[in-house]
């Protein structure tokens, strides 16, 4: 971190030398790190040259009743629970392309979970349900890839889920669609097929906790910030993939995404 004196020194330059001052300040900042920090993860915004900078990735567990049942849980409206993935788990898949998902090490049972992703554009704490939608920048289609065997072992032992959920490239995502373009989708089919065979089908209207409710609840646990992503849960039909499989994902009004397991 720069000391106050050094910070002031970098700014105390005449405006006609502003360009040189910027480069000087950048060089000083770089020398404060033991190595160059990684660039922030960005997800392109559909219809724009801009990208959405990812800060944190939150995920909602068991937010569709049928999926809760297939995971052996009671789908009643108990308070939602959350887990996290690191921002560098995000792996962008552009429209009209076939993305790749490297089959992760340490597992023999890696599962797909197709999900609506909520992109937060305005931060806050204790956000009311009524105000929650105003904090959403847009939506995307995403996959919460899961090492199910490791997750199940963590459940049995009461340990955290990171090994099952937070591994490299575990969060494929399509472009973010701004609210200005699609509004706030409350219904629409959610599907996933593997090699042309449908495996998952649900509807956004089947969410146990709606987007405003989950944003509001999460903001009581963490201060949300612009750049946060929330994976909102998956319908029933989750299952394994192997190398060579191709996953085709669709959320009505949001988009399509194709990902090959490599």
Short mmCIF file of C-alpha atoms in Angstrom, two decimals:
data_model
loop_
_atom_site.label_atom_id
_atom_site.label_comp_id
_atom_site.label_asym_id
_atom_site.label_seq_id
_atom_site.Cartn_x
_atom_site.Cartn_y
_atom_site.Cartn_z
CA UNK A 1 0.00 0.00 0.00
CA UNK A 2 1.27 3.51 -0.85
CA UNK A 3 2.12 5.79 2.07
CA UNK A 4 0.29 9.14 2.11
CA UNK A 5 3.48 10.97 1.15
CA UNK A 6 4.17 8.76 -1.84
CA UNK A 7 0.53 8.92 -2.96
CA UNK A 8 0.59 12.72 -2.83
CA UNK A 9 3.86 12.80 -4.72
CA UNK A 10 2.42 10.85 -7.64
CA UNK A 11 -0.50 13.27 -7.90
CA UNK A 12 1.48 16.50 -7.52
CA UNK A 13 2.16 16.88 -11.22
CA UNK A 14 0.94 19.63 -13.53
CA UNK A 15 -1.96 18.84 -15.83
CA UNK A 16 0.20 19.26 -18.92
CA UNK A 17 2.25 16.30 -17.71
CA UNK A 18 -0.81 14.22 -16.81
CA UNK A 19 0.08 11.42 -19.22
CA UNK A 20 3.56 11.02 -17.77
CA UNK A 21 2.11 11.19 -14.26
CA UNK A 22 -0.27 8.33 -15.02
CA UNK A 23 2.52 6.08 -16.22
CA UNK A 24 4.69 7.07 -13.27
CA UNK A 25 1.89 6.29 -10.83
CA UNK A 26 1.20 2.96 -12.54
CA UNK A 27 4.88 2.02 -12.31
CA UNK A 28 4.98 2.89 -8.60
CA UNK A 29 1.85 0.84 -7.94
CA UNK A 30 3.36 -2.11 -9.75
CA UNK A 31 6.51 -1.99 -7.64
CA UNK A 32 4.37 -2.31 -4.50
CA UNK A 33 3.46 -5.92 -5.41
CA UNK A 34 5.88 -8.83 -5.25
CA UNK A 35 4.52 -9.89 -8.66
CA UNK A 36 2.04 -8.44 -11.13
CA UNK A 37 -1.56 -9.05 -9.99
CA UNK A 38 -3.92 -10.91 -12.29
CA UNK A 39 -6.23 -8.83 -14.43
CA UNK A 40 -9.85 -8.75 -13.20
CA UNK A 41 -12.21 -11.30 -14.71
CA UNK A 42 -14.68 -9.73 -17.11
CA UNK A 43 -17.84 -11.10 -18.74
CA UNK A 44 -18.82 -9.32 -21.97
CA UNK A 45 -22.19 -7.58 -22.10
CA UNK A 46 -24.35 -8.56 -25.05
CA UNK A 47 -24.82 -5.70 -27.50
CA UNK A 48 -21.96 -3.68 -26.03
CA UNK A 49 -18.20 -3.38 -26.19
CA UNK A 50 -18.09 -3.26 -22.39
CA UNK A 51 -17.48 -6.12 -19.97
CA UNK A 52 -18.91 -6.77 -16.52
CA UNK A 53 -16.04 -6.98 -13.97
CA UNK A 54 -16.57 -9.97 -11.67
CA UNK A 55 -15.94 -9.40 -7.94
CA UNK A 56 -17.52 -12.39 -6.19
CA UNK A 57 -19.52 -15.43 -7.27
CA UNK A 58 -22.32 -16.52 -4.92
CA UNK A 59 -24.41 -19.64 -5.55
CA UNK A 60 -27.81 -20.55 -4.11
CA UNK A 61 -28.24 -24.18 -3.11
CA UNK A 62 -31.33 -26.27 -3.92
CA UNK A 63 -33.59 -23.48 -5.15
CA UNK A 64 -35.91 -25.67 -7.25
CA UNK A 65 -38.22 -28.04 -5.35
CA UNK A 66 -37.73 -31.03 -7.66
CA UNK A 67 -33.95 -30.68 -7.55
CA UNK A 68 -34.06 -30.44 -3.75
CA UNK A 69 -35.95 -33.74 -3.69
CA UNK A 70 -33.48 -35.48 -6.03
CA UNK A 71 -30.68 -34.32 -3.70
CA UNK A 72 -32.54 -35.87 -0.75
CA UNK A 73 -33.74 -32.61 0.86
CA UNK A 74 -37.06 -31.14 1.92
CA UNK A 75 -38.06 -28.45 -0.63
CA UNK A 76 -40.10 -26.40 1.84
CA UNK A 77 -39.18 -22.73 2.02
CA UNK A 78 -36.49 -22.98 4.64
CA UNK A 79 -34.08 -20.01 4.49
CA UNK A 80 -31.86 -20.18 1.40
CA UNK A 81 -28.22 -21.16 1.81
CA UNK A 82 -25.24 -19.99 -0.21
CA UNK A 83 -21.76 -21.08 -1.18
CA UNK A 84 -19.10 -19.31 -3.22
CA UNK A 85 -16.81 -19.89 -6.16
CA UNK A 86 -13.70 -17.78 -6.81
CA UNK A 87 -14.02 -15.16 -9.54
CA UNK A 88 -11.40 -16.93 -11.65
CA UNK A 89 -13.66 -20.01 -11.80
CA UNK A 90 -15.73 -17.98 -14.29
CA UNK A 91 -15.16 -19.17 -17.86
CA UNK A 92 -16.77 -17.08 -20.61
CA UNK A 93 -18.49 -18.70 -23.60
CA UNK A 94 -19.36 -16.30 -26.42
CA UNK A 95 -22.65 -16.45 -28.32
CA UNK A 96 -22.52 -18.83 -31.25
CA UNK A 97 -19.34 -20.59 -30.14
CA UNK A 98 -18.59 -23.92 -28.52
CA UNK A 99 -16.89 -23.36 -25.20
CA UNK A 100 -14.72 -25.94 -23.48
CA UNK A 101 -14.81 -27.31 -19.96
CA UNK A 102 -11.67 -29.16 -18.81
CA UNK A 103 -12.71 -32.30 -16.94
CA UNK A 104 -11.41 -31.62 -13.42
CA UNK A 105 -8.91 -33.81 -11.58
CA UNK A 106 -9.76 -35.72 -8.40
CA UNK A 107 -13.24 -36.82 -9.44
CA UNK A 108 -15.01 -39.59 -11.28
CA UNK A 109 -18.46 -37.98 -11.07
CA UNK A 110 -18.58 -34.42 -12.42
CA UNK A 111 -22.12 -33.06 -12.83
CA UNK A 112 -23.75 -30.27 -14.85
CA UNK A 113 -26.20 -27.77 -13.32
CA UNK A 114 -27.73 -25.16 -15.65
CA UNK A 115 -28.69 -21.90 -13.93
CA UNK A 116 -29.88 -18.32 -14.35
CA UNK A 117 -27.10 -15.97 -13.23
CA UNK A 118 -27.91 -12.60 -11.65
CA UNK A 119 -25.40 -9.77 -12.19
CA UNK A 120 -25.39 -7.10 -9.47
CA UNK A 121 -24.87 -3.54 -10.68
CA UNK A 122 -25.53 -1.57 -7.49
CA UNK A 123 -24.32 -2.60 -4.05
CA UNK A 124 -25.93 -2.39 -0.66
CA UNK A 125 -26.73 -3.97 2.70
CA UNK A 126 -30.12 -5.02 4.06
CA UNK A 127 -31.78 -4.50 0.69
CA UNK A 128 -35.55 -4.87 0.81
CA UNK A 129 -37.32 -7.32 -1.48
CA UNK A 130 -39.15 -4.37 -3.02
CA UNK A 131 -35.89 -2.58 -3.89
CA UNK A 132 -33.83 -5.65 -4.85
CA UNK A 133 -34.56 -5.54 -8.60
CA UNK A 134 -33.06 -2.05 -8.83
CA UNK A 135 -29.70 -3.51 -7.78
CA UNK A 136 -29.60 -5.97 -10.69
CA UNK A 137 -27.63 -4.98 -13.79
CA UNK A 138 -28.53 -7.97 -15.92
CA UNK A 139 -28.80 -11.72 -16.33
CA UNK A 140 -26.84 -14.54 -17.95
CA UNK A 141 -26.96 -18.26 -18.54
CA UNK A 142 -24.45 -20.24 -16.51
CA UNK A 143 -23.30 -23.70 -15.48
CA UNK A 144 -22.45 -24.65 -11.91
CA UNK A 145 -20.17 -27.62 -12.62
CA UNK A 146 -19.83 -29.87 -9.59
CA UNK A 147 -17.49 -32.65 -8.47
CA UNK A 148 -20.46 -34.52 -6.99
CA UNK A 149 -18.47 -37.27 -5.31
CA UNK A 150 -16.34 -34.71 -3.45
CA UNK A 151 -19.39 -32.63 -2.57
CA UNK A 152 -21.21 -35.70 -1.21
CA UNK A 153 -18.20 -36.62 0.90
CA UNK A 154 -18.11 -33.07 2.28
CA UNK A 155 -21.79 -33.33 3.19
CA UNK A 156 -21.22 -36.57 5.08
CA UNK A 157 -18.31 -35.18 7.08
CA UNK A 158 -19.77 -31.69 7.61
CA UNK A 159 -16.89 -30.06 5.76
CA UNK A 160 -17.03 -27.06 3.37
CA UNK A 161 -17.94 -27.63 -0.27
CA UNK A 162 -15.01 -25.87 -1.96
CA UNK A 163 -13.41 -29.02 -3.38
CA UNK A 164 -16.72 -30.01 -4.93
CA UNK A 165 -17.82 -26.61 -6.17
CA UNK A 166 -15.00 -24.06 -6.36
CA UNK A 167 -12.49 -25.70 -8.69
CA UNK A 168 -10.89 -24.17 -11.80
CA UNK A 169 -13.26 -23.31 -14.68
CA UNK A 170 -16.27 -24.55 -12.68
CA UNK A 171 -18.51 -21.61 -13.66
CA UNK A 172 -19.01 -21.39 -17.45
CA UNK A 173 -21.14 -18.37 -18.36
CA UNK A 174 -22.58 -16.71 -21.44
CA UNK A 175 -22.76 -12.96 -22.08
CA UNK A 176 -24.62 -10.78 -19.61
CA UNK A 177 -27.89 -9.37 -20.94
CA UNK A 178 -28.72 -5.97 -19.41
CA UNK A 179 -32.03 -5.38 -17.67
CA UNK A 180 -32.55 -2.57 -20.15
CA UNK A 181 -32.77 -5.21 -22.88
CA UNK A 182 -34.81 -8.00 -21.23
CA UNK A 183 -36.28 -6.63 -18.01
CA UNK A 184 -36.45 -9.06 -15.09
CA UNK A 185 -37.36 -12.55 -16.33
CA UNK A 186 -39.76 -14.27 -13.93
CA UNK A 187 -40.76 -17.18 -16.14
CA UNK A 188 -39.30 -19.05 -19.07
CA UNK A 189 -38.02 -22.54 -19.77
CA UNK A 190 -34.62 -23.66 -18.51
CA UNK A 191 -33.15 -26.70 -20.28
CA UNK A 192 -29.92 -28.64 -20.65
CA UNK A 193 -29.16 -31.44 -23.09
CA UNK A 194 -26.12 -33.69 -23.31
CA UNK A 195 -25.21 -34.89 -26.81
CA UNK A 196 -28.68 -33.87 -28.00
CA UNK A 197 -30.59 -35.72 -25.26
CA UNK A 198 -32.53 -33.50 -22.86
CA UNK A 199 -31.51 -34.00 -19.23
CA UNK A 200 -32.83 -30.95 -17.37
CA UNK A 201 -36.05 -29.00 -17.81
CA UNK A 202 -37.61 -26.43 -15.53
CA UNK A 203 -39.01 -22.92 -15.53
CA UNK A 204 -37.84 -19.74 -13.85
CA UNK A 205 -41.27 -19.53 -12.24
CA UNK A 206 -40.37 -22.72 -10.31
CA UNK A 207 -37.69 -20.97 -8.22
CA UNK A 208 -38.39 -21.48 -4.52
CA UNK A 209 -36.77 -18.13 -3.76
CA UNK A 210 -37.30 -15.46 -6.42
CA UNK A 211 -34.45 -13.25 -7.59
CA UNK A 212 -35.56 -10.27 -5.44
CA UNK A 213 -35.91 -12.54 -2.41
CA UNK A 214 -32.47 -14.12 -2.81
CA UNK A 215 -30.80 -10.73 -3.41
CA UNK A 216 -32.49 -9.33 -0.31
CA UNK A 217 -31.59 -12.32 1.86
CA UNK A 218 -27.97 -12.42 0.66
CA UNK A 219 -27.56 -8.70 1.36
CA UNK A 220 -28.33 -9.36 5.02
CA UNK A 221 -25.34 -11.71 5.18
CA UNK A 222 -22.87 -9.84 2.97
CA UNK A 223 -22.59 -6.31 1.65
CA UNK A 224 -23.27 -6.75 -2.04
CA UNK A 225 -21.10 -4.83 -4.48
CA UNK A 226 -21.21 -4.07 -8.20
CA UNK A 227 -19.58 -6.99 -9.95
CA UNK A 228 -21.12 -9.73 -7.82
CA UNK A 229 -22.70 -12.69 -9.60
CA UNK A 230 -25.40 -14.91 -8.09
CA UNK A 231 -25.98 -18.37 -9.56
CA UNK A 232 -29.64 -18.89 -8.70
CA UNK A 233 -30.04 -22.68 -8.54
CA UNK A 234 -30.76 -25.52 -10.97
CA UNK A 235 -33.80 -27.60 -11.97
CA UNK A 236 -33.99 -31.37 -11.50
CA UNK A 237 -32.14 -33.79 -13.77
CA UNK A 238 -28.52 -33.12 -12.81
CA UNK A 239 -26.12 -35.83 -13.86
CA UNK A 240 -22.59 -36.73 -14.91
CA UNK A 241 -20.58 -35.88 -18.01
CA UNK A 242 -17.41 -37.40 -19.42
CA UNK A 243 -14.77 -36.15 -21.82
CA UNK A 244 -16.22 -35.65 -25.29
CA UNK A 245 -19.75 -34.84 -24.10
CA UNK A 246 -21.37 -31.65 -25.41
CA UNK A 247 -23.76 -29.72 -23.16
CA UNK A 248 -26.38 -27.49 -24.79
CA UNK A 249 -27.99 -25.00 -22.39
CA UNK A 250 -30.98 -22.70 -22.89
CA UNK A 251 -32.90 -20.15 -20.84
CA UNK A 252 -35.83 -18.50 -22.65
CA UNK A 253 -35.19 -14.82 -23.24
CA UNK A 254 -31.63 -15.01 -21.89
CA UNK A 255 -29.78 -17.14 -24.40
CA UNK A 256 -28.14 -20.39 -25.38
CA UNK A 257 -24.73 -21.83 -24.59
CA UNK A 258 -22.81 -24.86 -25.84
CA UNK A 259 -19.91 -26.35 -23.87
CA UNK A 260 -17.79 -29.40 -24.70
CA UNK A 261 -16.07 -31.44 -21.99
CA UNK A 262 -12.39 -31.86 -22.84
#
